[in-house]
Coordinates of C-alpha atoms in Angstrom, one line a residue:
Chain A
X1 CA -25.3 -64.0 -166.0
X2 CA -23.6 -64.3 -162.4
X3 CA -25.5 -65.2 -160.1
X4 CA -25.3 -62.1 -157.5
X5 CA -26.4 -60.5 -160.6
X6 CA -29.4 -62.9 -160.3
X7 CA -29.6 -61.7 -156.7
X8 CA -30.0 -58.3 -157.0
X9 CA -32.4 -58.7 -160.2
X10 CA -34.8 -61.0 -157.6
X11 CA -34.4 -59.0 -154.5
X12 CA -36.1 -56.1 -156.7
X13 CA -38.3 -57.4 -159.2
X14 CA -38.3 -61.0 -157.9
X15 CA -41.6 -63.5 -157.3
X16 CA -42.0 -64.8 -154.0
X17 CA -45.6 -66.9 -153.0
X18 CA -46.2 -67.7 -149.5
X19 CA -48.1 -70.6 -149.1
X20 CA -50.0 -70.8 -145.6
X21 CA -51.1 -66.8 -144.7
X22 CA -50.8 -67.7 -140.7
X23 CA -48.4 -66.3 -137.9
X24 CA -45.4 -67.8 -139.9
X25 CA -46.4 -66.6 -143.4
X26 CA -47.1 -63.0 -142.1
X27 CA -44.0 -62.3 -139.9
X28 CA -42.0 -63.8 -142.9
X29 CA -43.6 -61.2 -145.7
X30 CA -42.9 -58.2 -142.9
X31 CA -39.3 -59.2 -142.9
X32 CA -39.2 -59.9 -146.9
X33 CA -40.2 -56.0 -146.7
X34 CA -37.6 -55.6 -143.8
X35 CA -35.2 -57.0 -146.0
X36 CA -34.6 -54.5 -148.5
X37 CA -37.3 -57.1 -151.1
X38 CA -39.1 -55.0 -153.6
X39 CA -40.7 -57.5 -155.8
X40 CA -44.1 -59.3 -155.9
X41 CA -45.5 -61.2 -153.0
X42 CA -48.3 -63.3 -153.1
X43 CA -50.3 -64.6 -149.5
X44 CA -52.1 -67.5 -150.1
X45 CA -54.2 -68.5 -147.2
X46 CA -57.4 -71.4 -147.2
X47 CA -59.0 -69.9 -144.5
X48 CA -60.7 -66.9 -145.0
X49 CA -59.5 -64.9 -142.6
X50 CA -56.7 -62.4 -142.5
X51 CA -53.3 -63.8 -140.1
X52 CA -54.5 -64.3 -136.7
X53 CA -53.0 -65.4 -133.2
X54 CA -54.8 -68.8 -132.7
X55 CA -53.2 -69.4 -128.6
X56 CA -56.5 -66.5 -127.2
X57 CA -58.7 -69.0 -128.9
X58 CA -58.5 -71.8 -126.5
X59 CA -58.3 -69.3 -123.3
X60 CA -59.8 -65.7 -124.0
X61 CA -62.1 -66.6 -126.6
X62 CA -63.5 -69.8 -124.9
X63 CA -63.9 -67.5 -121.9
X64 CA -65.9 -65.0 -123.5
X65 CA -63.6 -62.6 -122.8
X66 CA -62.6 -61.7 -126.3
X67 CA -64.7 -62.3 -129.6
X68 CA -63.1 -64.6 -131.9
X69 CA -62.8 -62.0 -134.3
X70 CA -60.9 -59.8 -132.3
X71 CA -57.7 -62.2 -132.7
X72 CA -56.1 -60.7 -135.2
X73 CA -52.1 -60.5 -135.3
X74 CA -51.3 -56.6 -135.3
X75 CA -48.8 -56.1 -138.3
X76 CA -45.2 -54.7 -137.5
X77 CA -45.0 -53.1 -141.1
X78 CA -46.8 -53.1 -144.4
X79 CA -46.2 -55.6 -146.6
X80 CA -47.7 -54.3 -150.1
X81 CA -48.5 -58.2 -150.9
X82 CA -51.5 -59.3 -152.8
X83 CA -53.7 -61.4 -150.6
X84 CA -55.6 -64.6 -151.9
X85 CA -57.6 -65.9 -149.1
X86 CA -60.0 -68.5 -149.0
X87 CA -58.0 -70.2 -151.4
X88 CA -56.3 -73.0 -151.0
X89 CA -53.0 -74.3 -152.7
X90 CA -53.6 -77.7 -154.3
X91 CA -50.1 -78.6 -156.0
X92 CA -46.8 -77.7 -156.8
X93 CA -45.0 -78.1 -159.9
X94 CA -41.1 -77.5 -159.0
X95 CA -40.3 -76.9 -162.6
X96 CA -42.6 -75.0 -163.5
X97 CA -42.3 -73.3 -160.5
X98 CA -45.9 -72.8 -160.0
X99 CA -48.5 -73.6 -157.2
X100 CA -51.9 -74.9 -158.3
X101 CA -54.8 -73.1 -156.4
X102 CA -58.3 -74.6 -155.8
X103 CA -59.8 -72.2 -157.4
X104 CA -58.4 -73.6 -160.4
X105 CA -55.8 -70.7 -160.7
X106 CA -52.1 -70.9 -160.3
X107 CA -49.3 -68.7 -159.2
X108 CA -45.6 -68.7 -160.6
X109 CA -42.6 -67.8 -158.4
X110 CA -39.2 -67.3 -158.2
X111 CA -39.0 -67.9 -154.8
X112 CA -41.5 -70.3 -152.4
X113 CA -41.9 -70.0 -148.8
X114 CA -44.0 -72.9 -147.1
X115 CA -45.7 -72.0 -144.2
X116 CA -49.1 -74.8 -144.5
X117 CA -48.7 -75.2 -140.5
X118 CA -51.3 -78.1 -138.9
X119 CA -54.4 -78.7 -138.4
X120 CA -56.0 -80.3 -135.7
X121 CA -56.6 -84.2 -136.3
X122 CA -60.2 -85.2 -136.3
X123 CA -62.1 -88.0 -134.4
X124 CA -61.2 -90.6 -136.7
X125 CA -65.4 -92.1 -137.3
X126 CA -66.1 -89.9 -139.6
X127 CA -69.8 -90.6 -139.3
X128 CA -69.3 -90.0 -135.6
X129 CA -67.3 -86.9 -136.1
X130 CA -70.4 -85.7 -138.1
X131 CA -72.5 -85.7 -134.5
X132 CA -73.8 -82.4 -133.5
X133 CA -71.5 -81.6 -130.5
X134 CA -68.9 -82.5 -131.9
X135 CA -65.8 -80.5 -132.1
X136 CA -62.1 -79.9 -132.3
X137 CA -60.4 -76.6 -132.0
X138 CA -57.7 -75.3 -134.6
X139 CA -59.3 -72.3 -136.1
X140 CA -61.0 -69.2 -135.6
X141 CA -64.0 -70.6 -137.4
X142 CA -64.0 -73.5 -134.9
X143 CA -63.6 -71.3 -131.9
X144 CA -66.6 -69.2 -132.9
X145 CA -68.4 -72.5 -133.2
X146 CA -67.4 -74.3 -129.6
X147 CA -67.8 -71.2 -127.5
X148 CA -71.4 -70.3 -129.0
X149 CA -71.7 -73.8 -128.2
X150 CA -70.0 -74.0 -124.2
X151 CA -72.2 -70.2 -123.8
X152 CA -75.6 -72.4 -124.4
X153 CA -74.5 -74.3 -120.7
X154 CA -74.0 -77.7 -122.0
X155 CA -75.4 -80.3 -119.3
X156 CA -71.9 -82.1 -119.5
X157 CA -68.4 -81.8 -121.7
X158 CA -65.9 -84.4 -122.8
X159 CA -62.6 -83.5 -123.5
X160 CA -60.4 -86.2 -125.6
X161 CA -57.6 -85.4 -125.3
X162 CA -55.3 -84.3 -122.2
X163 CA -52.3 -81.9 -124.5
X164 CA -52.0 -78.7 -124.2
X165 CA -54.9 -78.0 -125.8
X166 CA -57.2 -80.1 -124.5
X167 CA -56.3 -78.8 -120.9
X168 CA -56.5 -76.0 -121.8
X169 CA -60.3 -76.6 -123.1
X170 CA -61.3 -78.4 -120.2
X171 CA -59.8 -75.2 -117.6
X172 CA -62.1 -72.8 -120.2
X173 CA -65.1 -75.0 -119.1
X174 CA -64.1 -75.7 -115.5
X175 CA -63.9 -71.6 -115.4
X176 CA -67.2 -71.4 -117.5
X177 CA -68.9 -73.9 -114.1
X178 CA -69.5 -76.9 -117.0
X179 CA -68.6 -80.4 -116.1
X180 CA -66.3 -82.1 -117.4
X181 CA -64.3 -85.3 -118.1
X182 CA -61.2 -85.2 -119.9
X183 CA -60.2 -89.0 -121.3
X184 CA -56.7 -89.0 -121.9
X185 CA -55.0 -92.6 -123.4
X186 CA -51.9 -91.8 -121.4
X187 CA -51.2 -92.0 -117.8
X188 CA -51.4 -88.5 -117.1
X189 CA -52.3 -84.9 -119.1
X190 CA -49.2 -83.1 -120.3
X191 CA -47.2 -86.5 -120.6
X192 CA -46.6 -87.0 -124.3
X193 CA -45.0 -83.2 -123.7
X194 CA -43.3 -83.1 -120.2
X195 CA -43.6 -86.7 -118.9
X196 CA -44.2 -88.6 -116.1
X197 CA -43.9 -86.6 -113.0
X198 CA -44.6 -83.7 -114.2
X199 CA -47.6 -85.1 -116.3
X200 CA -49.2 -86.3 -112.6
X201 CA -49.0 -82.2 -111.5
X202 CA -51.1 -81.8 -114.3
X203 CA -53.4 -84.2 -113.2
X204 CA -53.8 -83.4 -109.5
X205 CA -54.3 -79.9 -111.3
X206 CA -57.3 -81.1 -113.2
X207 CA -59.0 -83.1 -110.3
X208 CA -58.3 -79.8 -107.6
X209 CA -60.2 -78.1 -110.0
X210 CA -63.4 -80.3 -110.5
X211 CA -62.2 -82.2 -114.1
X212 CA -63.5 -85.7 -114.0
X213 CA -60.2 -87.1 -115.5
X214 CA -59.6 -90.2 -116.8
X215 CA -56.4 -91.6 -117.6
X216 CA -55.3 -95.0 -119.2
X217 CA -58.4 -95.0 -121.7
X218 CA -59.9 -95.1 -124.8
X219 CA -63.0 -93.7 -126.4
X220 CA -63.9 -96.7 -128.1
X221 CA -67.1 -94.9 -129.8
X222 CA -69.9 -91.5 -129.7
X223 CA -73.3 -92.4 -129.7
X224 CA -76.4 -89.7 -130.9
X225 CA -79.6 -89.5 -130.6
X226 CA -82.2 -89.8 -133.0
X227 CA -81.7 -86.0 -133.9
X228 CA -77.7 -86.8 -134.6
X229 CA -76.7 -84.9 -131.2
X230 CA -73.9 -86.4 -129.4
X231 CA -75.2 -87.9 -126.0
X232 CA -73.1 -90.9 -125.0
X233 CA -69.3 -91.5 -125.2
X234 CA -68.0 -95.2 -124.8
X235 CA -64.6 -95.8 -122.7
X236 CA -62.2 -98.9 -123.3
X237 CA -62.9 -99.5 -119.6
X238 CA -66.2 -100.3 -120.2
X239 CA -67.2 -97.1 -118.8
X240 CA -69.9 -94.8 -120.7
X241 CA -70.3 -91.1 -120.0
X242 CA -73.0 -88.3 -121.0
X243 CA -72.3 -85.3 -123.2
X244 CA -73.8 -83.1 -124.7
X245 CA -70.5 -81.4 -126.2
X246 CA -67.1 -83.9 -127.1
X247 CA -63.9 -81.8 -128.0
X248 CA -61.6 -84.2 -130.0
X249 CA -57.8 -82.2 -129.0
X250 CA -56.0 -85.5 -130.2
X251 CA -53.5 -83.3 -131.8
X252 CA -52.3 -82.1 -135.2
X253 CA -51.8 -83.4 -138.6
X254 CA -49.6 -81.5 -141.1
X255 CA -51.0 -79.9 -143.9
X256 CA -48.2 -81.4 -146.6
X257 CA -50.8 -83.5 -148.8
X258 CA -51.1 -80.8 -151.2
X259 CA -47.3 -81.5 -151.9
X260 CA -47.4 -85.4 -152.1
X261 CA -46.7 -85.8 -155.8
X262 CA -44.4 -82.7 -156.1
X263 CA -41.3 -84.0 -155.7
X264 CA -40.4 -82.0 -151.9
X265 CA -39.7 -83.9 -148.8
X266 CA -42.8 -84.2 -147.6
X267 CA -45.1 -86.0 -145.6
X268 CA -47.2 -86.7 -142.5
X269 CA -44.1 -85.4 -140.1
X270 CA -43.7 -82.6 -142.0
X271 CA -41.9 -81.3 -144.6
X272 CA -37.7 -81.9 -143.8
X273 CA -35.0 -78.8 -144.4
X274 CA -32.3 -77.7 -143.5
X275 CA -30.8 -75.0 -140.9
X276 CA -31.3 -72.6 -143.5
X277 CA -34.9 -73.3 -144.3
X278 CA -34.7 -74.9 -147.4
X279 CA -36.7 -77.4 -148.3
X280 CA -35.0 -80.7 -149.0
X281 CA -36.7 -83.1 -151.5
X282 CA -37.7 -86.8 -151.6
X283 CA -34.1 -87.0 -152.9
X284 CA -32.6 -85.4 -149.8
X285 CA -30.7 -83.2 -152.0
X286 CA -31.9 -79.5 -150.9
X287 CA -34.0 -77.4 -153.0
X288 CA -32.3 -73.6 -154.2
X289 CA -35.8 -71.9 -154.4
X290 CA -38.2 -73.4 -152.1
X291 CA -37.9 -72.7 -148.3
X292 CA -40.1 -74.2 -145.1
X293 CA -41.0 -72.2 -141.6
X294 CA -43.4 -72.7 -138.6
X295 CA -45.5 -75.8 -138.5
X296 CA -44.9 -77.7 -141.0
X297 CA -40.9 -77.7 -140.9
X298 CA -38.4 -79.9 -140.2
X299 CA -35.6 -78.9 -139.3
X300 CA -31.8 -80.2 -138.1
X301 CA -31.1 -78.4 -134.7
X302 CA -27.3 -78.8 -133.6
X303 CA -27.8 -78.2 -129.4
X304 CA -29.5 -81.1 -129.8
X305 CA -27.7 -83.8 -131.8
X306 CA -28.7 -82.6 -135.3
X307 CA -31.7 -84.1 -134.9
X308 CA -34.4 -83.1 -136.9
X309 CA -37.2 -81.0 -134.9
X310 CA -40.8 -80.3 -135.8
X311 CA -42.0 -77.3 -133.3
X312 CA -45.5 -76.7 -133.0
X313 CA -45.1 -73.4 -131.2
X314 CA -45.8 -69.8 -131.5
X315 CA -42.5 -68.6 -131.3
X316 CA -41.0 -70.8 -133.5
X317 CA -42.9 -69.8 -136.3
X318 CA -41.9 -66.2 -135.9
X319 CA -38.2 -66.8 -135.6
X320 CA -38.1 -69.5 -138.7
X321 CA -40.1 -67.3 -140.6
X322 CA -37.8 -64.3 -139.9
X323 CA -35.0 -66.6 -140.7
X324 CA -36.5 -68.1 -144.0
X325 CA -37.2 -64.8 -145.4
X326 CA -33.3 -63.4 -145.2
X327 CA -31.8 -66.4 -146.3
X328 CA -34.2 -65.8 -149.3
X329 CA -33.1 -62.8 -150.2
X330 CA -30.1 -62.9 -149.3
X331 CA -26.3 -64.6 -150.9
X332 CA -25.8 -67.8 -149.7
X333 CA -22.5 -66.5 -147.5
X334 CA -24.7 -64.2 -145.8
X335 CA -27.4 -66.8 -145.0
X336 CA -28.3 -67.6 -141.1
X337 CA -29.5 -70.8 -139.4
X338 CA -32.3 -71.2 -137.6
X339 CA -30.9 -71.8 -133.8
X340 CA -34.0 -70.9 -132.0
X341 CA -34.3 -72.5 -128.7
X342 CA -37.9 -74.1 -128.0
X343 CA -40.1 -72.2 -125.9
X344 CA -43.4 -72.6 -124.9
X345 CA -46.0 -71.7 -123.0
X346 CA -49.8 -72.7 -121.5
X347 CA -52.4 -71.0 -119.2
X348 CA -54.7 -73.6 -117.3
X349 CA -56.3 -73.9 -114.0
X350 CA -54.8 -70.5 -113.1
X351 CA -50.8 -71.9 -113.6
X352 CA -48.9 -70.6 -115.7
X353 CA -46.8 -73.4 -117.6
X354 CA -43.6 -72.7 -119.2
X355 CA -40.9 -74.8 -121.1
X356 CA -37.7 -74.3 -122.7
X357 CA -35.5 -76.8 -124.7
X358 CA -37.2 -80.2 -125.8
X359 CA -38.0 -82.4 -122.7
X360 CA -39.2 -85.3 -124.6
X361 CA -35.1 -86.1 -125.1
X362 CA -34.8 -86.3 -121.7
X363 CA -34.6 -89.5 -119.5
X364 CA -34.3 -87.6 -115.9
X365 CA -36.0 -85.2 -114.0
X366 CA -35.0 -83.5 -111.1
X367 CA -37.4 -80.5 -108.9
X368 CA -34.6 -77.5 -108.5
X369 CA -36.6 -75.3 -107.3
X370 CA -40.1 -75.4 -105.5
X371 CA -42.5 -77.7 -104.6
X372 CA -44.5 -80.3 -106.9
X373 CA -47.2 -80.7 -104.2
X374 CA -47.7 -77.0 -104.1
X375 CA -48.3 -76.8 -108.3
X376 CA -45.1 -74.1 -108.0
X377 CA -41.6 -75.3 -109.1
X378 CA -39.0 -75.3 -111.2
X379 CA -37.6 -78.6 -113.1
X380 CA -34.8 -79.3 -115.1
X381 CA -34.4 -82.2 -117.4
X382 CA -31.3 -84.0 -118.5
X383 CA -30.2 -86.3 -120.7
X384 CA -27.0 -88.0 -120.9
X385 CA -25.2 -86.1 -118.5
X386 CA -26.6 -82.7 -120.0
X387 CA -29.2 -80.4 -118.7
X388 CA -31.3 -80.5 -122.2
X389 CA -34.7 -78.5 -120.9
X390 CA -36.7 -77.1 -117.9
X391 CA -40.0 -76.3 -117.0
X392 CA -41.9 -74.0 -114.7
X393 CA -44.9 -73.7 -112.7
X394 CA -45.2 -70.1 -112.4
X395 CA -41.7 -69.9 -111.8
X396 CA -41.4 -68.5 -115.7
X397 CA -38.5 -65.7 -114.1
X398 CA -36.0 -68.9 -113.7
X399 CA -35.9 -70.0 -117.1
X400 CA -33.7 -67.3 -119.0
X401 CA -31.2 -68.9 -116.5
X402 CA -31.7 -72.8 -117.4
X403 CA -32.1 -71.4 -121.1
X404 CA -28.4 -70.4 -121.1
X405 CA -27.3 -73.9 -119.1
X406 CA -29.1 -75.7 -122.1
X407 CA -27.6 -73.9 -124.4
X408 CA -23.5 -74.2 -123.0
X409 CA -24.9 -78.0 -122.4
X410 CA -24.4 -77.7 -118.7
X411 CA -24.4 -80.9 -116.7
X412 CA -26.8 -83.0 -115.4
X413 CA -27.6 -83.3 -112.3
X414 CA -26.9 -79.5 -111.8
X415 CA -23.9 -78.7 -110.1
X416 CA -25.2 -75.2 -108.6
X417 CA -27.1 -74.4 -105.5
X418 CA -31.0 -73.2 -106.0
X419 CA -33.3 -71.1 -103.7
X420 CA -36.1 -73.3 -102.4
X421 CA -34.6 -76.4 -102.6
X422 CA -36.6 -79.3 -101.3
X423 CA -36.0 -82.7 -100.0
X424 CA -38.1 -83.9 -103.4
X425 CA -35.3 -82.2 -105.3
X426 CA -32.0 -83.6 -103.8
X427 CA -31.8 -86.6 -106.7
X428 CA -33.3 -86.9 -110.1
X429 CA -36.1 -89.5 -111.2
X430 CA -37.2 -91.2 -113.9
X431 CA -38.6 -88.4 -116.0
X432 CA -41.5 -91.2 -117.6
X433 CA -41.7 -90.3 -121.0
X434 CA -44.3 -92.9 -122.7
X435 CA -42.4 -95.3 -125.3
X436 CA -42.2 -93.2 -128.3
X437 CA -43.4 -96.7 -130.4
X438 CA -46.7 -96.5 -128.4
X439 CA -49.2 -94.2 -130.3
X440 CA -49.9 -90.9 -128.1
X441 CA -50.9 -87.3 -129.1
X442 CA -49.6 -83.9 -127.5
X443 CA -46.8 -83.4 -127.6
X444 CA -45.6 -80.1 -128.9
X445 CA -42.2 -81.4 -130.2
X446 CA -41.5 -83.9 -132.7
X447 CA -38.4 -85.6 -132.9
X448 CA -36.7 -87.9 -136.0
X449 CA -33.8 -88.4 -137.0
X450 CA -30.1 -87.4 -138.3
X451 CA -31.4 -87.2 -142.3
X452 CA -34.8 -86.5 -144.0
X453 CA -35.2 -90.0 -144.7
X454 CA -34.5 -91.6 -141.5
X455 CA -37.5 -93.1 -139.6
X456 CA -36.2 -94.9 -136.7
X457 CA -38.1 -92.2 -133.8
X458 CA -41.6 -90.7 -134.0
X459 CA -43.0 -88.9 -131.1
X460 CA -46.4 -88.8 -133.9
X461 CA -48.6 -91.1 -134.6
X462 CA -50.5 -91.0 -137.8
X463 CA -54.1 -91.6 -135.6
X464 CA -55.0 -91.2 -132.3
Chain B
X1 CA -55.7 -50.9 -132.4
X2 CA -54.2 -54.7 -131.8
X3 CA -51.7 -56.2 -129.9
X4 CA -50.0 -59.5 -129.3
X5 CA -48.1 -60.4 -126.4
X6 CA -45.0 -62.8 -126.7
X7 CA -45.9 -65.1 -123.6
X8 CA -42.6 -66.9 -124.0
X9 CA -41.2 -63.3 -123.5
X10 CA -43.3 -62.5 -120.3
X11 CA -42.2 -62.9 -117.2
X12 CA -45.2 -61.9 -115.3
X13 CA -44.0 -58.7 -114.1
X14 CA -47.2 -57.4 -114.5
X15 CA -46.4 -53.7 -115.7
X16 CA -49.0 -53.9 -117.8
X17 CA -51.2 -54.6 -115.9
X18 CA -51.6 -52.4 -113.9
X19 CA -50.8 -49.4 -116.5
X20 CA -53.7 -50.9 -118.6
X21 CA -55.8 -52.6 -115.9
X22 CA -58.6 -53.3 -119.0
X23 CA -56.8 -54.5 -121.6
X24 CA -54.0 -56.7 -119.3
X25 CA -55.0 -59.1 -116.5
X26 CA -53.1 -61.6 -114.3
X27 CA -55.0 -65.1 -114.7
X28 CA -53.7 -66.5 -111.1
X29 CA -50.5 -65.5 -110.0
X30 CA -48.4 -65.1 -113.3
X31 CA -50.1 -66.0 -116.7
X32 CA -51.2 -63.0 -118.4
X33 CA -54.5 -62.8 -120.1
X34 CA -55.3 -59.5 -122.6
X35 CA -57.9 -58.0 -124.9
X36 CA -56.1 -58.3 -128.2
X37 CA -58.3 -55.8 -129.9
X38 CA -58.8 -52.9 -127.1
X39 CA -61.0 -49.9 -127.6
X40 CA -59.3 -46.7 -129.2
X41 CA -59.9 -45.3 -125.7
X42 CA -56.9 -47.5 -124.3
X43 CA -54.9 -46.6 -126.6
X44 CA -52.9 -44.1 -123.8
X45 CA -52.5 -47.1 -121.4
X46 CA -51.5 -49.6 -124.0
X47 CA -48.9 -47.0 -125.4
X48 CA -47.5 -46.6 -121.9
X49 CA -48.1 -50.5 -120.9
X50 CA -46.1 -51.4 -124.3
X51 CA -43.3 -49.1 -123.3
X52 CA -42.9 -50.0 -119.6
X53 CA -42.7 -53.7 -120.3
X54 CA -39.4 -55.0 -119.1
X55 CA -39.2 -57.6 -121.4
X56 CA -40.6 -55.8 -124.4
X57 CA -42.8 -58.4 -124.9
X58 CA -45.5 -56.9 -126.1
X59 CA -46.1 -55.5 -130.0
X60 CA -49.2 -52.9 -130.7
X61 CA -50.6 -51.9 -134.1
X62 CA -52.5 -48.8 -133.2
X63 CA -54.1 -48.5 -136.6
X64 CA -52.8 -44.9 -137.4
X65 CA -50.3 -46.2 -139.8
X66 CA -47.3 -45.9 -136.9
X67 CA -44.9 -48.4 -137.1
X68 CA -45.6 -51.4 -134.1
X69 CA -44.0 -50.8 -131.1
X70 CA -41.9 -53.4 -129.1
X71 CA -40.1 -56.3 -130.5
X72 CA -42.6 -59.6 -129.4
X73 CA -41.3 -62.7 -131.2
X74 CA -37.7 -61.5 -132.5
X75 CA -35.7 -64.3 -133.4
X76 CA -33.3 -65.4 -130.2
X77 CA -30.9 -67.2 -131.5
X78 CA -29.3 -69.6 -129.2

């Protein structure tokens, strides 16, 4: 049989599971559909819940504002899949070609997509992590749980954790009129993500707006009561503070155990393929039927050395996932690789935060545009020479422009002239990325290196 | 009727909020905050909010069975 015989046989009777029923694993069964695929498709999903966005749940839904069941994602098309949710995919046989559910059912395909995502990593003492207060925020089911929680008026919150999310958290409460302290190991929120200078906007941010920060510690230990409420937090400074409410934001883990003795690439830093989304194995010889997006992927990005990027961000998993699903149904001349440029965004304290290319590469900063002092500004980041990201402080209408200078690898320091130049932006600085050998949480982009196997950088560490 | 806005999309031009005042709000001077599951009874505003983004950021499933609107989260390859 030839193989674009094959093709046209699986693109219209064809198998295809999706594991992980998220952002990534819906947008990638609308484009199957798109695609021209008339076969089976199975959604498997562990939480209960159909796809939804999780980014309203640390903002709106914290807020009150919307209902954390009001999150979720509006579908562009119907897909016509069979849905198991609630059900969980234990194993994967990769000749058999079969998933293993918890349920104790399995699932044949022809064709896998992987779309497992994170999840958020717990306090590490799990008998403390048991405390009644205690949370962390991932889910839908965990949002519902920490706002009916924040709307009760909790005497005092602790935030561990000063990423994204746990900034985030702590402007929810801030908004909400709680107290709170935020203990971030670092020297500054943000800084595992954007670094040094930046990272100390983040914290003037926090302290303008009544967050008891505290930077350079450790919670050391959560104390309850005799009830098993949380009450007391211990800081590596010796320092002890009162809460009724701890949110643990100490970042993700990747949900790739299911896969350890299958036989793919992967593992605690994801699962590694190539610019086409398929998965390679432990051998580093890629896999024909088993493709990766969102999350969980790894994947070799060439505007920025070929180095192999894990991207926990929204928009990633849309474009991978739209990418995965036509290189699966499609001939291997007609595939596409996944170029997407990494994008993000955050909401807290009223600024809007924005980011585009990966500024952990970088080594300098410099302020183009704007004012640090006045929490407005635009900065670009180099490295080597190059202009390798930028980020905005609701400046967000600059960064289509420093998108394109990333992307022809403009130099560094920029050679053009900027509206609103200030003194502070006539040289570049030390940008102040932490070591990436010191353990640290947050950041939203993980780099490693030139082949699944190498393991000289990690921007994650395996605890907090 | 749901909707998602692509934030990396937005710009903060803030059409839609003030075409859908009750389903789109400015949170400080440029983040966008929204009601991802409006009332039926928005459904005019978000139809004309959707279509007068200039950045087409925002996708809408108004729950008749009509294909979304907008393009939110279309691959941009670089």
């Amino acid at each position: 049989m030839s193989v674009d015989g094959y093709l046209e046989a699986f693109r219209s009777q064809g198998r295809i599971v999706v594991v992980g029923a998220s952002l990534a694993g819906l947008r990638a069964a609308e484009a199957l559909r798109d695609e021209g695929f008339t076969g089976t498709l199975t959604m498997i999903g562990d939480e209960p819940h159909e796809p939804y966005d999780r980014p309203p749940l640390s903002k709106q839904v914290l807020l009150g504002k919307v209902p954390p069941d009001h999150t979720a994602l509006p579908r562009r098309r119907l897909v016509d899949a069979e849905w198991r949710l609630g059900v969980a995919a234990t194993g994967l046989d990769l000749a058999a070609k079969r998933v293993q559910l918890s349920d104790g059912d399995s699932v044949e395909y022809d064709r896998l997509l992987i779309t497992t995502g994170v999840r958020a990593r717990p306090w590490p003492r799990e008998l403390e992590a048991e405390l009644d207060g205690v949370f962390v925020l991932r889910t839908r089911d965990d949002a519902t749980r920490l706002h009916h929680r924040l709307k009760a008026g909790p005497r005092g919150v602790l935030v561990i954790g000063a990423g994204f999310t746990g900034s985030e958290i702590a402007s929810a409460c801030r908004e909400r009129g709680l107290s709170v302290t935020v203990a971030e190991r670092g020297a500054a929120p943000l800084v595992g993500a954007l670094g040094g200078v930046v990272g100390e906007v983040a914290a003037e941010l926090q302290r303008s707006h009544g967050v008891d920060l505290r930077c350079g510690v450790q919670v050391t230990g959560l104390e309850g009561d005799a009830a098993g409420r949380v009450r007391t937090a211990h800081f590596s400074d010796g320092a002890a503070v009162e809460a009724e409410v701890v949110v643990v934001a100490l970042g993700a883990t990747r949900n790739t155990e299911w896969l350890a003795d299958s036989g793919l690439g992967a593992g605690p830093r994801g699962i590694a393929c190539d610019a086409g989304c398929r998965a390679f194995d432990v051998r580093g010889i890629v896999t024909d039927d088993v493709f990766v997006a969102g999350d969980v992927a790894r994947s070799p990005h060439p505007l920025f050395g070929y180095q192999f990027l894990s991207l926990e961000h929204w928009g990633n998993a849309v474009a991978q996932a739209e990418i995965a699903a036509h290189n699966m149904v499609s001939a291997s001349t007609d595939r596409r690789p996944h170029l997407w440029m990494p994008s993000f965004w955050s909401a807290q304290f009223g600024v809007n935060i924005k980011s585009v290319g990966v500024p952990p590469m970088a080594d300098q900063i410099i302020v183009t545009q704007g004012s640090l002092a006045e929490h407005r500004f635009t900065a670009a980041y180099g490295h080597q020479g190059r202009i390798i990201a930028a980020v905005t402080f609701d400046q967000a209408k600059w960064l289509d422009f420093y998108e394109s200078e990333i992307e022809r690898a403009a130099p560094f320091p920029p050679e053009f002239p900027t509206v609103d130049r200030r003194p502070e932006g006539m040289q570049p600085v030390p940008a102040g990325f932490p070591d990436p050998s010191l353990p640290s949480h947050g950041p939203t982009v993980t780099l490693s290196g030139h082949s699944p196997t190498d393991r000289r950088i990690t921007f994650t560490p395996r605890r907090a | 009727m749901r909707l998602v806005v692509d934030l990396n999309r937005c710009q903060g031009y803030a059409q839609c909020a003030f075409l859908a005042p009750d389903v789109f709000t400015m949170h400080g001077d440029e983040a966008l905050m929204y009601d991802p599951q409006p009332d039926d009874e928005q459904r005019r505003n978000v139809r004309r909010a959707a279509e007068a983004c200039p950045v087409r950021a925002i996708t809408v499933e108004y729950g008749d069975g009509a294909p979304a609107a907008g393009t939110a989260g279309a691959s941009r390859v670089g």
